[in-house]
PDB file of C-alpha atoms and ligand atoms in Angstrom:
ATOM      1  CA  MET A   1      -7.995 -34.996   6.015  1.00 56.00           C
ATOM      2  CA  GLN A   2      -9.636 -34.955   9.392  1.00 62.00           C
ATOM      3  CA  LYS A   3     -13.126 -33.519   9.343  1.00 68.00           C
ATOM      4  CA  PHE A   4     -14.757 -31.421  11.981  1.00 72.00           C
ATOM      5  CA  THR A   5     -17.989 -29.520  11.990  1.00 71.00           C
ATOM      6  CA  ARG A   6     -17.392 -26.455  14.120  1.00 74.00           C
ATOM      7  CA  PHE A   7     -14.544 -24.237  15.236  1.00 76.00           C
ATOM      8  CA  THR A   8     -15.206 -21.645  17.929  1.00 77.00           C
ATOM      9  CA  ALA A   9     -12.496 -19.059  18.480  1.00 75.00           C
ATOM     10  CA  SER A  10     -12.203 -18.564  22.222  1.00 73.00           C
ATOM     11  CA  LEU A  11      -9.787 -18.561  25.109  1.00 73.00           C
ATOM     12  CA  SER A  12     -10.241 -21.900  26.799  1.00 62.00           C
ATOM     13  CA  THR A  13      -8.397 -22.716  29.978  1.00 52.00           C
ATOM     14  CA  GLU A  14      -9.056 -26.354  29.373  1.00 57.00           C
ATOM     15  CA  THR A  15      -5.821 -28.355  29.107  1.00 53.00           C
ATOM     16  CA  ARG A  16      -7.042 -31.848  28.370  1.00 54.00           C
ATOM     17  CA  GLY A  17      -4.553 -33.846  26.411  1.00 57.00           C
ATOM     18  CA  ASP A  18      -6.958 -35.100  23.767  1.00 69.00           C
ATOM     19  CA  GLY A  19      -7.420 -31.875  21.874  1.00 77.00           C
ATOM     20  CA  TRP A  20      -6.148 -30.695  18.510  1.00 82.00           C
ATOM     21  CA  VAL A  21      -2.760 -29.173  17.833  1.00 85.00           C
ATOM     22  CA  LEU A  22      -1.731 -27.095  14.832  1.00 89.00           C
ATOM     23  CA  ILE A  23       1.967 -26.927  14.057  1.00 89.00           C
ATOM     24  CA  ARG A  24       3.364 -23.779  12.484  1.00 91.00           C
ATOM     25  CA  HIS A  25       6.828 -22.610  11.492  1.00 91.00           C
ATOM     26  CA  GLU A  26       7.236 -19.067  10.165  1.00 90.00           C
ATOM     27  CA  GLN A  27       4.529 -18.751   7.454  1.00 91.00           C
ATOM     28  CA  SER A  28       3.721 -22.455   7.051  1.00 93.00           C
ATOM     29  CA  PHE A  29       1.498 -25.075   8.626  1.00 92.00           C
ATOM     30  CA  ALA A  30       2.632 -28.681   8.904  1.00 90.00           C
ATOM     31  CA  MET A  31       0.719 -31.492   7.255  1.00 87.00           C
ATOM     32  CA  TYR A  32       1.436 -35.104   8.028  1.00 82.00           C
ATOM     33  CA  GLN A  33       0.310 -37.601   5.401  1.00 80.00           C
ATOM     34  CA  GLY A  34      -2.222 -35.119   4.102  1.00 76.00           C
ATOM     35  CA  ASN A  35      -3.600 -34.131   7.506  1.00 78.00           C
ATOM     36  CA  LEU A  36      -3.286 -30.653   8.926  1.00 74.00           C
ATOM     37  CA  LEU A  37      -4.203 -31.337  12.512  1.00 67.00           C
ATOM     38  CA  HIS A  38      -1.837 -33.166  14.778  1.00 66.00           C
ATOM     39  CA  ASP A  39      -2.240 -34.839  18.094  1.00 65.00           C
ATOM     40  CA  PRO A  40      -0.171 -33.538  21.010  1.00 60.00           C
ATOM     41  CA  ASP A  41       2.278 -36.420  20.754  1.00 64.00           C
ATOM     42  CA  MET A  42       3.012 -35.407  17.195  1.00 65.00           C
ATOM     43  CA  ALA A  43       3.644 -31.847  18.374  1.00 61.00           C
ATOM     44  CA  ARG A  44       6.203 -33.017  20.904  1.00 63.00           C
ATOM     45  CA  TYR A  45       7.857 -35.194  18.293  1.00 64.00           C
ATOM     46  CA  LEU A  46       8.285 -32.207  16.016  1.00 66.00           C
ATOM     47  CA  GLY A  47      10.743 -30.645  18.397  1.00 67.00           C
ATOM     48  CA  ASP A  48      11.263 -27.373  20.210  1.00 77.00           C
ATOM     49  CA  ALA A  49       8.166 -25.276  20.630  1.00 81.00           C
ATOM     50  CA  GLU A  50       8.815 -21.541  20.501  1.00 84.00           C
ATOM     51  CA  TYR A  51       5.480 -20.949  22.156  1.00 84.00           C
ATOM     52  CA  GLN A  52       1.995 -22.399  22.429  1.00 84.00           C
ATOM     53  CA  MET A  53      -1.324 -20.575  22.188  1.00 86.00           C
ATOM     54  CA  THR A  54      -4.958 -21.511  22.740  1.00 85.00           C
ATOM     55  CA  LEU A  55      -7.008 -20.933  19.603  1.00 88.00           C
ATOM     56  CA  GLY A  56     -10.419 -22.179  20.657  1.00 85.00           C
ATOM     57  CA  LEU A  57     -12.584 -25.252  20.480  1.00 84.00           C
ATOM     58  CA  ILE A  58     -12.966 -27.741  17.672  1.00 83.00           C
ATOM     59  CA  ASP A  59     -16.147 -29.713  18.195  1.00 81.00           C
ATOM     60  CA  ASP A  60     -15.830 -28.905  21.913  1.00 79.00           C
ATOM     61  CA  LYS A  61     -12.221 -30.079  22.158  1.00 81.00           C
ATOM     62  CA  PRO A  62      -9.445 -27.548  22.817  1.00 83.00           C
ATOM     63  CA  CYS A  63      -7.207 -26.542  19.943  1.00 86.00           C
ATOM     64  CA  GLN A  64      -3.685 -25.256  20.434  1.00 86.00           C
ATOM     65  CA  LEU A  65      -1.285 -23.598  18.028  1.00 89.00           C
ATOM     66  CA  VAL A  66       2.322 -24.644  18.527  1.00 88.00           C
ATOM     67  CA  ARG A  67       4.992 -22.590  16.813  1.00 90.00           C
ATOM     68  CA  VAL A  68       8.151 -24.642  16.317  1.00 87.00           C
ATOM     69  CA  ARG A  69      11.684 -23.345  15.886  1.00 86.00           C
ATOM     70  CA  GLU A  70      12.630 -25.538  12.974  1.00 85.00           C
ATOM     71  CA  GLN A  71      10.955 -26.728   9.826  1.00 84.00           C
ATOM     72  CA  LEU A  72      11.685 -30.405  10.019  1.00 80.00           C
ATOM     73  CA  ASP A  73      11.995 -32.583   6.981  1.00 82.00           C
ATOM     74  CA  LEU A  74      10.549 -35.986   7.806  1.00 81.00           C
ATOM     75  CA  PRO A  75       8.932 -38.679   5.665  1.00 82.00           C
ATOM     76  CA  GLY A  76       5.244 -37.848   5.247  1.00 82.00           C
ATOM     77  CA  LEU A  77       5.642 -34.326   6.564  1.00 84.00           C
ATOM     78  CA  SER A  78       5.039 -31.282   4.364  1.00 87.00           C
ATOM     79  CA  TRP A  79       4.680 -27.546   4.992  1.00 91.00           C
ATOM     80  CA  HIS A  80       2.051 -25.271   3.426  1.00 93.00           C
ATOM     81  CA  GLY A  81       1.316 -21.555   3.379  1.00 94.00           C
ATOM     82  CA  LEU A  82      -2.294 -20.566   4.011  1.00 92.00           C
ATOM     83  CA  ARG A  83      -2.884 -18.991   0.613  1.00 88.00           C
ATOM     84  CA  GLY A  84      -1.840 -22.193  -1.117  1.00 88.00           C
ATOM     85  CA  LEU A  85      -4.456 -24.105   0.883  1.00 87.00           C
ATOM     86  CA  LEU A  86      -7.325 -21.840  -0.201  1.00 81.00           C
ATOM     87  CA  GLY A  87      -9.729 -24.004  -2.170  1.00 78.00           C
ATOM     88  CA  HIS A  88      -7.938 -27.203  -1.120  1.00 82.00           C
ATOM     89  CA  VAL A  89      -9.301 -27.439   2.423  1.00 84.00           C
ATOM     90  CA  ASP A  90     -12.903 -27.146   3.588  1.00 82.00           C
ATOM     91  CA  ASP A  91     -14.333 -23.856   4.885  1.00 80.00           C
ATOM     92  CA  SER A  92     -14.099 -24.830   8.562  1.00 81.00           C
ATOM     93  CA  THR A  93     -10.447 -25.769   8.259  1.00 85.00           C
ATOM     94  CA  PHE A  94      -9.635 -22.608   6.319  1.00 86.00           C
ATOM     95  CA  ARG A  95     -11.306 -20.485   8.958  1.00 86.00           C
ATOM     96  CA  LEU A  96      -9.421 -22.259  11.742  1.00 89.00           C
ATOM     97  CA  LEU A  97      -6.103 -21.777   9.955  1.00 92.00           C
ATOM     98  CA  GLY A  98      -6.973 -18.144   9.275  1.00 92.00           C
ATOM     99  CA  VAL A  99      -7.491 -17.538  12.990  1.00 92.00           C
ATOM    100  CA  ALA A 100      -4.234 -19.359  13.757  1.00 93.00           C
ATOM    101  CA  GLN A 101      -2.283 -17.317  11.232  1.00 94.00           C
ATOM    102  CA  GLN A 102      -3.675 -13.957  12.372  1.00 94.00           C
ATOM    103  CA  LEU A 103      -3.008 -14.654  16.037  1.00 93.00           C
ATOM    104  CA  ASP A 104       0.445 -16.051  15.327  1.00 93.00           C
ATOM    105  CA  ILE A 105       1.454 -12.978  13.322  1.00 93.00           C
ATOM    106  CA  TRP A 106      -0.003 -10.738  16.029  1.00 94.00           C
ATOM    107  CA  HIS A 107       1.989 -12.576  18.698  1.00 92.00           C
ATOM    108  CA  ASP A 108       5.140 -12.500  16.602  1.00 90.00           C
ATOM    109  CA  THR A 109       4.950  -8.757  15.956  1.00 93.00           C
ATOM    110  CA  HIS A 110       4.021  -7.649  19.495  1.00 95.00           C
ATOM    111  CA  ARG A 111       6.873  -9.132  21.518  1.00 94.00           C
ATOM    112  CA  PHE A 112       7.882  -5.666  22.674  1.00 97.00           C
ATOM    113  CA  CYS A 113       5.904  -2.742  23.981  1.00 97.00           C
ATOM    114  CA  GLY A 114       5.174  -0.070  21.375  1.00 95.00           C
ATOM    115  CA  ARG A 115       5.233   2.580  24.094  1.00 97.00           C
ATOM    116  CA  CYS A 116       8.371   1.823  26.137  1.00 98.00           C
ATOM    117  CA  GLY A 117      10.139  -0.939  24.221  1.00 97.00           C
ATOM    118  CA  GLN A 118      10.232  -3.502  27.031  1.00 97.00           C
ATOM    119  CA  PRO A 119       9.271  -7.181  26.457  1.00 96.00           C
ATOM    120  CA  THR A 120       5.595  -8.137  26.575  1.00 96.00           C
ATOM    121  CA  GLN A 121       3.911 -11.235  27.972  1.00 93.00           C
ATOM    122  CA  VAL A 122       0.755 -13.099  26.984  1.00 89.00           C
ATOM    123  CA  ARG A 123      -2.163 -12.526  29.349  1.00 89.00           C
ATOM    124  CA  LEU A 124      -3.991 -15.705  30.220  1.00 83.00           C
ATOM    125  CA  ASP A 125      -7.400 -14.198  30.972  1.00 86.00           C
ATOM    126  CA  GLU A 126      -7.874 -12.308  27.703  1.00 88.00           C
ATOM    127  CA  ARG A 127      -6.437 -12.165  24.188  1.00 91.00           C
ATOM    128  CA  ALA A 128      -3.790  -9.541  24.952  1.00 93.00           C
ATOM    129  CA  MET A 129      -0.038  -8.971  25.169  1.00 95.00           C
ATOM    130  CA  GLU A 130       0.941  -6.923  28.207  1.00 97.00           C
ATOM    131  CA  CYS A 131       4.088  -4.922  28.791  1.00 97.00           C
ATOM    132  CA  SER A 132       5.946  -6.154  31.850  1.00 93.00           C
ATOM    133  CA  ALA A 133       7.248  -2.643  32.565  1.00 97.00           C
ATOM    134  CA  CYS A 134       4.473  -0.115  31.896  1.00 98.00           C
ATOM    135  CA  GLY A 135       1.372  -2.328  31.717  1.00 96.00           C
ATOM    136  CA  ASN A 136       0.446  -1.298  28.162  1.00 97.00           C
ATOM    137  CA  ARG A 137      -1.879  -3.913  26.633  1.00 96.00           C
ATOM    138  CA  GLN A 138      -1.946  -4.709  22.945  1.00 95.00           C
ATOM    139  CA  TYR A 139      -4.885  -6.547  21.411  1.00 94.00           C
ATOM    140  CA  PRO A 140      -5.204  -8.301  18.053  1.00 93.00           C
ATOM    141  CA  LYS A 141      -6.282  -5.771  15.451  1.00 91.00           C
ATOM    142  CA  LEU A 142      -8.631  -6.161  12.527  1.00 94.00           C
ATOM    143  CA  ALA A 143      -8.529  -3.942   9.461  1.00 96.00           C
ATOM    144  CA  PRO A 144     -12.088  -3.207   8.238  1.00 97.00           C
ATOM    145  CA  CYS A 145     -12.455  -3.130   4.451  1.00 98.00           C
ATOM    146  CA  ILE A 146     -15.376  -2.557   2.163  1.00 98.00           C
ATOM    147  CA  ILE A 147     -15.883  -4.897  -0.776  1.00 98.00           C
ATOM    148  CA  VAL A 148     -18.540  -3.992  -3.300  1.00 98.00           C
ATOM    149  CA  LEU A 149     -20.260  -5.343  -6.375  1.00 98.00           C
ATOM    150  CA  VAL A 150     -21.362  -2.358  -8.460  1.00 98.00           C
ATOM    151  CA  THR A 151     -24.401  -3.251 -10.556  1.00 98.00           C
ATOM    152  CA  ARG A 152     -26.175  -1.744 -13.585  1.00 98.00           C
ATOM    153  CA  GLY A 153     -29.202  -3.809 -14.483  1.00 97.00           C
ATOM    154  CA  GLU A 154     -27.957  -7.086 -15.958  1.00 98.00           C
ATOM    155  CA  GLU A 155     -24.364  -5.869 -15.867  1.00 98.00           C
ATOM    156  CA  VAL A 156     -21.825  -5.875 -13.034  1.00 98.00           C
ATOM    157  CA  LEU A 157     -18.568  -3.965 -12.730  1.00 98.00           C
ATOM    158  CA  LEU A 158     -15.523  -6.201 -12.269  1.00 98.00           C
ATOM    159  CA  ALA A 159     -11.925  -5.023 -12.318  1.00 98.00           C
ATOM    160  CA  ARG A 160      -8.447  -6.472 -12.184  1.00 97.00           C
ATOM    161  CA  SER A 161      -5.354  -5.241 -10.409  1.00 95.00           C
ATOM    162  CA  PRO A 162      -1.950  -5.579 -12.085  1.00 93.00           C
ATOM    163  CA  ASN A 163      -0.991  -8.502  -9.826  1.00 90.00           C
ATOM    164  CA  PHE A 164      -4.033 -10.683 -10.671  1.00 92.00           C
ATOM    165  CA  ARG A 165      -3.435 -13.671 -12.879  1.00 90.00           C
ATOM    166  CA  SER A 166      -4.271 -13.176 -16.532  1.00 91.00           C
ATOM    167  CA  GLY A 167      -7.985 -12.976 -17.344  1.00 93.00           C
ATOM    168  CA  PHE A 168      -9.089 -12.813 -13.700  1.00 96.00           C
ATOM    169  CA  PHE A 169     -11.499 -10.085 -12.527  1.00 98.00           C
ATOM    170  CA  SER A 170     -13.028  -9.303  -9.139  1.00 98.00           C
ATOM    171  CA  THR A 171     -15.149  -6.855  -7.179  1.00 98.00           C
ATOM    172  CA  LEU A 172     -13.732  -3.565  -5.864  1.00 98.00           C
ATOM    173  CA  ALA A 173     -12.352  -3.402  -2.348  1.00 97.00           C
ATOM    174  CA  GLY A 174     -10.456  -1.057  -0.070  1.00 97.00           C
ATOM    175  CA  PHE A 175      -9.568  -0.262   3.512  1.00 97.00           C
ATOM    176  CA  ILE A 176     -11.759   2.010   5.602  1.00 98.00           C
ATOM    177  CA  GLU A 177      -9.680   4.988   6.718  1.00 97.00           C
ATOM    178  CA  PRO A 178      -9.766   6.758  10.095  1.00 96.00           C
ATOM    179  CA  GLY A 179     -12.824   8.970  10.363  1.00 97.00           C
ATOM    180  CA  GLU A 180     -14.782   7.220   7.608  1.00 98.00           C
ATOM    181  CA  SER A 181     -18.000   5.253   7.769  1.00 98.00           C
ATOM    182  CA  ALA A 182     -18.160   2.086   5.682  1.00 98.00           C
ATOM    183  CA  GLU A 183     -20.470   3.888   3.230  1.00 98.00           C
ATOM    184  CA  GLU A 184     -18.112   6.853   2.869  1.00 98.00           C
ATOM    185  CA  ALA A 185     -15.180   4.497   2.273  1.00 98.00           C
ATOM    186  CA  LEU A 186     -17.193   2.652  -0.361  1.00 98.00           C
ATOM    187  CA  ARG A 187     -18.089   5.803  -2.325  1.00 98.00           C
ATOM    188  CA  ARG A 188     -14.483   7.047  -2.114  1.00 98.00           C
ATOM    189  CA  GLU A 189     -12.929   3.740  -3.173  1.00 98.00           C
ATOM    190  CA  VAL A 190     -15.266   3.304  -6.137  1.00 98.00           C
ATOM    191  CA  MET A 191     -14.587   6.893  -7.263  1.00 98.00           C
ATOM    192  CA  GLU A 192     -10.817   6.499  -6.829  1.00 98.00           C
ATOM    193  CA  GLU A 193     -10.531   3.102  -8.478  1.00 98.00           C
ATOM    194  CA  VAL A 194     -12.930   3.445 -11.420  1.00 98.00           C
ATOM    195  CA  GLY A 195     -14.191   7.043 -11.397  1.00 98.00           C
ATOM    196  CA  ILE A 196     -17.924   6.364 -11.109  1.00 98.00           C
ATOM    197  CA  GLU A 197     -20.649   7.338  -8.655  1.00 98.00           C
ATOM    198  CA  VAL A 198     -22.872   4.813  -6.903  1.00 98.00           C
ATOM    199  CA  GLU A 199     -26.179   4.908  -5.034  1.00 98.00           C
ATOM    200  CA  GLN A 200     -28.492   2.559  -3.100  1.00 98.00           C
ATOM    201  CA  LEU A 201     -25.709   1.013  -1.056  1.00 98.00           C
ATOM    202  CA  GLU A 202     -26.830  -2.244   0.512  1.00 98.00           C
ATOM    203  CA  TYR A 203     -24.868  -4.182   3.116  1.00 98.00           C
ATOM    204  CA  LEU A 204     -25.203  -7.956   2.640  1.00 98.00           C
ATOM    205  CA  GLY A 205     -22.719  -9.621   5.002  1.00 97.00           C
ATOM    206  CA  SER A 206     -19.139  -9.880   6.172  1.00 96.00           C
ATOM    207  CA  GLN A 207     -16.200 -12.253   6.100  1.00 94.00           C
ATOM    208  CA  ASN A 208     -12.997 -12.369   8.078  1.00 92.00           C
ATOM    209  CA  TRP A 209     -10.117 -12.552   5.630  1.00 91.00           C
ATOM    210  CA  PRO A 210      -6.710 -13.499   7.016  1.00 91.00           C
ATOM    211  CA  PHE A 211      -4.523 -11.781   4.398  1.00 88.00           C
ATOM    212  CA  PRO A 212      -3.357 -10.265   6.616  1.00 86.00           C
ATOM    213  CA  ASN A 213      -6.153  -9.414   9.079  1.00 92.00           C
ATOM    214  CA  SER A 214      -9.108  -7.921   7.244  1.00 95.00           C
ATOM    215  CA  LEU A 215     -12.780  -7.835   8.081  1.00 96.00           C
ATOM    216  CA  MET A 216     -14.485  -7.587   4.702  1.00 97.00           C
ATOM    217  CA  LEU A 217     -17.859  -5.772   4.739  1.00 98.00           C
ATOM    218  CA  GLY A 218     -19.743  -6.847   1.633  1.00 98.00           C
ATOM    219  CA  PHE A 219     -22.039  -4.469  -0.277  1.00 98.00           C
ATOM    220  CA  HIS A 220     -24.024  -4.147  -3.447  1.00 98.00           C
ATOM    221  CA  ALA A 221     -24.212  -0.637  -4.905  1.00 98.00           C
ATOM    222  CA  ARG A 222     -26.088   0.602  -7.944  1.00 98.00           C
ATOM    223  CA  TYR A 223     -24.392   2.595 -10.680  1.00 98.00           C
ATOM    224  CA  ALA A 224     -25.380   6.264 -10.526  1.00 98.00           C
ATOM    225  CA  GLY A 225     -23.194   8.046 -13.082  1.00 98.00           C
ATOM    226  CA  GLY A 226     -19.833   8.584 -14.772  1.00 97.00           C
ATOM    227  CA  GLU A 227     -17.564   6.681 -17.139  1.00 98.00           C
ATOM    228  CA  ILE A 228     -15.086   4.006 -16.052  1.00 98.00           C
ATOM    229  CA  VAL A 229     -11.591   5.461 -15.595  1.00 98.00           C
ATOM    230  CA  PRO A 230      -9.193   2.889 -14.073  1.00 97.00           C
ATOM    231  CA  GLN A 231      -6.902   4.258 -11.374  1.00 97.00           C
ATOM    232  CA  PRO A 232      -3.296   4.104 -12.620  1.00 96.00           C
ATOM    233  CA  GLY A 233      -1.195   1.594 -10.707  1.00 94.00           C
ATOM    234  CA  GLU A 234      -4.189   0.125  -8.867  1.00 94.00           C
ATOM    235  CA  ILE A 235      -6.597  -0.996 -11.567  1.00 97.00           C
ATOM    236  CA  GLU A 236      -5.303  -2.425 -14.801  1.00 96.00           C
ATOM    237  CA  GLU A 237      -8.725  -2.970 -16.383  1.00 96.00           C
ATOM    238  CA  ALA A 238     -12.338  -2.504 -15.350  1.00 98.00           C
ATOM    239  CA  HIS A 239     -15.422  -3.306 -17.420  1.00 98.00           C
ATOM    240  CA  TRP A 240     -19.149  -3.805 -17.273  1.00 98.00           C
ATOM    241  CA  TRP A 241     -19.859  -7.520 -17.725  1.00 98.00           C
ATOM    242  CA  HIS A 242     -23.204  -8.983 -18.647  1.00 98.00           C
ATOM    243  CA  VAL A 243     -24.137 -11.583 -16.043  1.00 97.00           C
ATOM    244  CA  ASP A 244     -24.345 -14.260 -18.761  1.00 97.00           C
ATOM    245  CA  GLN A 245     -20.782 -13.558 -19.933  1.00 97.00           C
ATOM    246  CA  LEU A 246     -18.636 -13.186 -16.845  1.00 98.00           C
ATOM    247  CA  PRO A 247     -14.833 -13.529 -16.958  1.00 97.00           C
ATOM    248  CA  ALA A 248     -12.809 -15.688 -14.535  1.00 97.00           C
ATOM    249  CA  ILE A 249     -14.001 -14.646 -11.064  1.00 97.00           C
ATOM    250  CA  PRO A 250     -12.990 -15.522  -7.466  1.00 93.00           C
ATOM    251  CA  PRO A 251     -13.688 -19.072  -6.227  1.00 88.00           C
ATOM    252  CA  GLU A 252     -16.596 -20.108  -4.044  1.00 86.00           C
ATOM    253  CA  GLY A 253     -15.906 -19.467  -0.377  1.00 84.00           C
ATOM    254  CA  THR A 254     -14.783 -15.889  -0.961  1.00 90.00           C
ATOM    255  CA  ILE A 255     -17.065 -12.971  -0.162  1.00 95.00           C
ATOM    256  CA  SER A 256     -16.326 -11.479  -3.575  1.00 97.00           C
ATOM    257  CA  ARG A 257     -17.800 -14.539  -5.278  1.00 96.00           C
ATOM    258  CA  TRP A 258     -20.677 -14.571  -2.829  1.00 97.00           C
ATOM    259  CA  LEU A 259     -21.621 -10.957  -3.685  1.00 98.00           C
ATOM    260  CA  ILE A 260     -21.681 -11.921  -7.368  1.00 98.00           C
ATOM    261  CA  ASP A 261     -23.669 -15.105  -6.729  1.00 98.00           C
ATOM    262  CA  CYS A 262     -26.196 -13.197  -4.627  1.00 98.00           C
ATOM    263  CA  TYR A 263     -26.800 -10.739  -7.459  1.00 98.00           C
ATOM    264  CA  LEU A 264     -27.181 -13.542 -10.007  1.00 98.00           C
ATOM    265  CA  ALA A 265     -29.653 -15.253  -7.678  1.00 97.00           C
ATOM    266  CA  ARG A 266     -31.684 -12.068  -7.311  1.00 97.00           C
ATOM    267  CA  LEU A 267     -31.849 -11.492 -11.056  1.00 97.00           C
ATOM    268  CA  SER A 268     -33.124 -15.019 -11.615  1.00 95.00           C
ATOM    269  CA  GLY A 269     -35.534 -14.966  -8.684  1.00 96.00           C
ATOM    270  CA  GLN A 270     -33.619 -17.671  -6.797  1.00 95.00           C
ATOM    271  CA  PRO A 271     -32.846 -17.668  -3.054  1.00 95.00           C
ATOM    272  CA  GLU A 272     -29.479 -16.144  -2.156  1.00 93.00           C
ATOM    273  CA  PRO A 273     -26.708 -18.538  -1.074  1.00 93.00           C
ATOM    274  CA  PRO A 274     -25.534 -18.380   2.565  1.00 91.00           C
ATOM    275  CA  VAL A 275     -22.648 -16.079   3.408  1.00 89.00           C
ATOM    276  CA  PRO A 276     -19.318 -17.993   3.379  1.00 84.00           C
ATOM    277  CA  ALA A 277     -17.690 -18.687   6.747  1.00 74.00           C
TER     278      ALA A 277
HETATM  279 ZN1  LIG B 301       5.688  -0.670  28.025  1.00 70.64          ZN
END
């Protein structure tokens, strides 16, 4: 797979022909002989482009997303959903594809004005879709979420939702609702999902998470009182786990894992790992 060191999400007006091109059809990205990124000639070869969008700069070269009308079946060509690539591509590539997926879904679901129903058009000077009739502008939206590792000395609270694979546990998370601060959302979510109170909330860092468009705000919070009562339908199991006997937990590169690793590092007096991209 091609390697690059840095992706910068930005609107670039640069149209040099030597940049990167990502090919997407519906929910899948194209790979050719194991490579995700295609040169512009490859993009043309893949057929009709539904539209093209500037994503940003990869190592100072422009990167375009090209959405194609058909999912071609050619020797060496394969198609992959983003979730299936998690853990199989490096962090920079995952972040790039996450940006591409979020902007593609935004574009796809804002073709018409939400106010008057007329078609919209992409603005070239900012990341916006504008109504050709009433001028209403629609911008990509992020959904802020809290994600929290609740701690109690050498124990941490990890829970599983009914749709997790067997034996897999993670930190608690939930969307911030209108009118709430991140801290209020955190206390409410922890109370709703496991029925306990927390104190000493500490914000550690954030991660953009493209399923579908979340901004995860990562916290530690200390147990303050109550017994674990899993929320029916949401939480199948929740337990205190000693840090030396953790169950299957999220992979490296996720903020959930990072919150756990940071706590383990603190307990053992080690430096905390850097926040994942
Ligand atoms: Zn309109």
